[in-house]
XYZ file of C-alpha atoms in Angstrom:
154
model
C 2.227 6.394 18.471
C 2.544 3.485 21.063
C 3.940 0.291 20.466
C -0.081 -1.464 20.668
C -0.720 1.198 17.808
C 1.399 0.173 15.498
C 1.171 -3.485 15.845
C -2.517 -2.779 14.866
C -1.694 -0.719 11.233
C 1.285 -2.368 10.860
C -0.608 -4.481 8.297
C -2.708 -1.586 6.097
C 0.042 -0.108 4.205
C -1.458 -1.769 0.674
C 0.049 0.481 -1.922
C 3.339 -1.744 -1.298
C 1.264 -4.652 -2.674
C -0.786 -3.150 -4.906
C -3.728 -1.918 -3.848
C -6.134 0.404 -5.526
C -8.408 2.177 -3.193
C -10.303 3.812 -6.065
C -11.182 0.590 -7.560
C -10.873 -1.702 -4.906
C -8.375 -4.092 -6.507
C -5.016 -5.684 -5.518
C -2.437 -5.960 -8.161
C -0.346 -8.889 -7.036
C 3.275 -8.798 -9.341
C 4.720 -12.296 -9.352
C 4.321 -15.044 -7.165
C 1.823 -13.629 -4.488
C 3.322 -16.204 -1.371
C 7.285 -14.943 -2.039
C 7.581 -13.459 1.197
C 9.808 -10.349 1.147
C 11.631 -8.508 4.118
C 9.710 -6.034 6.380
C 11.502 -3.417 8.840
C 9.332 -1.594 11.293
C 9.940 1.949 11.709
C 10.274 1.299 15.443
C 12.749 -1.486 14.873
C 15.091 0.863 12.606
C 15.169 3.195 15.133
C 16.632 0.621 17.621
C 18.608 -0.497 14.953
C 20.273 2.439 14.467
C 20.901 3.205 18.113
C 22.578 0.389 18.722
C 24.845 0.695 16.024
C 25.501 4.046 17.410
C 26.447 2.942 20.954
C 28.169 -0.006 20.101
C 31.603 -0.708 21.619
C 33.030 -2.236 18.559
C 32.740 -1.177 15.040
C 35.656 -3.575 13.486
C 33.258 -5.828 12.450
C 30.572 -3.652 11.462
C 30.319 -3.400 7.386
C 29.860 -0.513 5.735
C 26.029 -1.153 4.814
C 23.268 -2.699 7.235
C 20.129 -4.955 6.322
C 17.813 -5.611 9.256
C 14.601 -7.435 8.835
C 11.742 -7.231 11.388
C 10.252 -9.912 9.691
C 9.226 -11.586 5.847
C 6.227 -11.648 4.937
C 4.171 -12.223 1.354
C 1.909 -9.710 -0.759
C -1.242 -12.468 -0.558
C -0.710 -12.377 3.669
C -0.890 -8.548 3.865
C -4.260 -8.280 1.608
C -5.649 -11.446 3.671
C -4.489 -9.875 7.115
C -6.390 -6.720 5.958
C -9.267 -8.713 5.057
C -9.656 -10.290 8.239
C -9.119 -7.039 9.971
C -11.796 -5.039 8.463
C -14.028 -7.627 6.983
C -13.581 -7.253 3.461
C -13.072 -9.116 0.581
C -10.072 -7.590 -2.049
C -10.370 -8.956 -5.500
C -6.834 -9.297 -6.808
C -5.414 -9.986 -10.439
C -1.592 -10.929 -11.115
C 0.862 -9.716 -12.930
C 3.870 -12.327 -13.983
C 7.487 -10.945 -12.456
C 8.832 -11.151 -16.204
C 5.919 -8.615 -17.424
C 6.592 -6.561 -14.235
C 10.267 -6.256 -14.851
C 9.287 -5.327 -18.505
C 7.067 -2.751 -17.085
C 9.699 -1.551 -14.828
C 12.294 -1.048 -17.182
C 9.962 1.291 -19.590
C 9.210 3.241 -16.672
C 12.633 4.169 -15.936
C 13.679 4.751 -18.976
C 11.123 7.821 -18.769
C 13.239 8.960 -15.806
C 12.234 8.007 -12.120
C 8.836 9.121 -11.057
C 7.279 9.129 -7.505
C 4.105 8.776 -8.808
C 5.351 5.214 -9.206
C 6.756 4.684 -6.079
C 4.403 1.805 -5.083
C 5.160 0.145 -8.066
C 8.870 0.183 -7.591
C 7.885 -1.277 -4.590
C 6.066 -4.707 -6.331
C 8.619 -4.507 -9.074
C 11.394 -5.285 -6.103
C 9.353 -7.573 -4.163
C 8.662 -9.610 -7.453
C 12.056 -10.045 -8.783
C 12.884 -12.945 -6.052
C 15.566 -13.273 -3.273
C 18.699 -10.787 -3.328
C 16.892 -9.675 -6.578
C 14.902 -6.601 -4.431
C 13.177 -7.042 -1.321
C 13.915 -10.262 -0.463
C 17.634 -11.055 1.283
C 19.462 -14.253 1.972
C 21.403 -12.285 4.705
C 20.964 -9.576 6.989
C 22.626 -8.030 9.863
C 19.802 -8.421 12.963
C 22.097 -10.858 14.646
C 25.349 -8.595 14.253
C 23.095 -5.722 15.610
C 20.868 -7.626 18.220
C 22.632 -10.976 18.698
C 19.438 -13.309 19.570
C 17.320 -10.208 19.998
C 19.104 -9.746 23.422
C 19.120 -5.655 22.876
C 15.687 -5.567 21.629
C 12.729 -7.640 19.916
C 11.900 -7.369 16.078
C 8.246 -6.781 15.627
C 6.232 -9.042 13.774
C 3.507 -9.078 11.081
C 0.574 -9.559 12.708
C-alpha cells in the first residue's frame, strides 16, 4: 500500500475509539479531546531500521516510544465524518467507570474479544497512565526528523 493510501485510511480505524458498526454509535471513554499517541505502521518500520543501523547504541535504552503524532478520540470520529459524510452519534463513558469496567474484565482473564476496549480503557486513563506519554524517543531515533518524517493525522 503506497504512502497516498495510507494517509487516506489512516483515520477509519474506529474500534480504537469506540465505534459500533452494528449500531452506528461511538463510545467515547473519558474526556473525548485527551489526545493520545499514534504510530503509523510505516513510521515503525523506519523506526526500527534506524535503530538497527545506527552507529551508536550507548545511548539507546532498553525500550523505545515513538509517536507519529497525538491525536483525540472526538478528532478521529469527526475526521471520519467529514470523510464520508456521516454523522456518528456518540455517548461517554467517565474514565473512573471505564477503569471500573476494565478491572472486572481482567479479572475474567484477558480476552481479545475486548481488545478495542483495552484500547479506550488506555487512552482514557490520562498521560503516562496508557496511551498518552510525556516522553518518547522520535528525537533519539530521528533527531529533527532528519532520517525520516512522522506521518500525521490527517
Amino acid at each position: 500500500v503506497d504512502d497516498f493510501v495510507m494517509r487516506q485510511r489512516q483515520h477509519e480505524v474506529l474500534g480504537a475509539v469506540g465505534y459500533d458498526a452494528e449500531t452506528k454509535v461511538a463510545t467515547i471513554r473519558g474526556d473525548p479531546d485527551f489526545k493520545f499517541d499514534i504510530s503509523f505502521l510505516p513510521d515503525i518500520g523506519k523506526a526500527v531500521a534506524a535503530i538497527a543501523t545506527a552507529k551508536d547504541y550507548s545511548a539507546f535504552p532498553v525500550r523505545f516510544r515513538i509517536s507519529s503524532d497525538k491525536v483525540s478520540q472526538e478528532q478521529v470520529l469527526k475526521r471520519y465524518e467529514e470523510a464520508h459524510n456521516v454523522k456518528i452519534e456518540r455517548k461517554y463513558i467517565s474514565k473512573e467507570d471505564t477503569f471500573k469496567e476494565g478491572a472486572e474484565k481482567l479479572a475474567k482473564g484477558f480476552s481479545f474479544a475486548d481488545f478495542y476496549f483495552y484500547l479506550q480503557y488506555f487512552i482514557s486513563q490520562g498521560t503516562d497512565k496508557g496511551l498518552s506519554f510525556s516522553k518518547n524517543e522520535n528525537d533519539l531515533i530521528n533527531p529533527n526528523e532528519s532520517v525520516f518524517k512522522y506521518t500525521k493525522f490527517p
